[in-house]
């Protein structure tokens, strides 16, 4: 070894020692910090278990969260094969280590460092027990360290068999249903006690506990089977069983029974708040801590939702997971406070809550957001849009895009109201093109649509936005939240599910008040509401007519893959979605196509019942809104001769001021500006103006098309400029005192 390399080595050695000193200092610091925030060791004792109770808005019990039928089984009654299966896949060195597998931790730590966060478990059975039983499931370094320290303590206090017994009785098998321990799991999956499990059943149960969602034998039998094979192979590898035993066990059927139907009233809502509670208060507190959770749910409205939604859905048979299709979701919100009054996340009680987790194409139910943005940009319900063929060149696409209407017809000029009420696509696309997609997206976001995609290769910054062709889609809860803004005079209320949480001693842990903010001016909100009322009274949502003030919008996507109705009264906003879990599967059953008409009919049936005891209330008309009689063909102020007129609502200042030019008879008269009288032949030409008057009442129409009240058509010829007042009178004859007929002309312009 050369002198130089010796020097390098000693520098390296000094450096290493230095690093170790710093490292151990840091380690001591971290350990002492972890120790300080650790619960006391006395907490190792099992505390009395008390269920958490969930109440509705009238303090009626909805559900209890507790550890269902946990039956403690001593290790001696747990089959050896199950014990071996768990050890084989979870912690094969369990019998040898002292609670912590340091090599495993180093391996896991390397992965964690590479990923920049804690991803790998590297946990022994003892550590998992420590974590499940005593700590929350946060993934932080402090928690990880506490888990190690607890694990070492556990190993010093208990024997290996005691630890395994605790673990198997504590382990969390059914995350959704709060069932703990091997006995409860065995009863749940196989309908028999854990004592009677055979090898394939033991291997299945041992494999599931890593992830009860992914490996669920009832919901994902294929992955459960694969997992069981992994367990069996590993058991054979470790010598617990022979290769032959493993092979024949792999071929055995799963043998699981149908999951027991529970009699939950609001399973998806309970899941929804349970997930929140667990993330905030930890698993232990929620399942054993005896919390009282007061929610916004109204059991009457919830029961009604279950009953009306589920009894009106078509039966498309069961899918491969045993779930009836098509699926559906429903959200009912109090419009003022955003309180969730009812939530149905599907037809069964599965883990997938379609009311909040399912992102689907909204179709035309998205249109109101675009029309709202247009109203804010100065458009009105009376604005004339052009329903005629159009093509848009799409960058990167060979063919231009030519949007079509559902009935494949073009109507020519239509009012914005008609385009929205009848859900006409082409003028809606043109409207979006005029106001710009970024304005529409901005509006949708401020109303509460959070899932829009604004950048990236696939995004929502294009004209198909108005037809609800979204990159990601929207959830029923998002749609209900956004529509509630219209019903709530422009105020957006965040959805609230929990009013108050109390601990077992009645101390208030949290209290929620409505989170409200202005998202839209109340005038625009009113005008949109009024247009959406027309959808129900005249347009595509007639099946949702409930005989009281209500507004809403339909949405059906291509090939009947999604059917929506989102609607509201002054009291409640309700969103209904129907669709297959397989997104592209059309809903055509026995020749019947399921579209938004079905959703609208269910909405109507529900709202009628839900509101039957509430007095009928009107949408309040805010100040700053005006009503004008307009011509529906021109969108302008109605004249006497307009064939089709209607009283339209406007944000003050946007109402039309010009008289319908299509149907109004106008009289044009030459007037002397100086006298305001009929121009005579002696008026100087630069004083003579051609003025326009309404034929019906003789009022003057100004240049901007507005009517000048008090300026009537003159009847007398100018008395300022006469033959005797002009210098040139000698050139004129006295006969010309009469007005000239030629100065009158009728402009009759029917269309
Ligand atoms: Zn007209
Ligand atoms: Zn004159």
Short mmCIF file of C-alpha atoms in Angstrom, two decimals, residues 14 325 403:
data_model
loop_
_atom_site.label_atom_id
_atom_site.label_comp_id
_atom_site.label_asym_id
_atom_site.label_seq_id
_atom_site.Cartn_x
_atom_site.Cartn_y
_atom_site.Cartn_z
CA UNK A 14 -11.47 10.41 10.46
CA UNK A 325 -75.59 -2.72 -12.81
CA UNK A 403 -70.47 19.66 -33.49
#
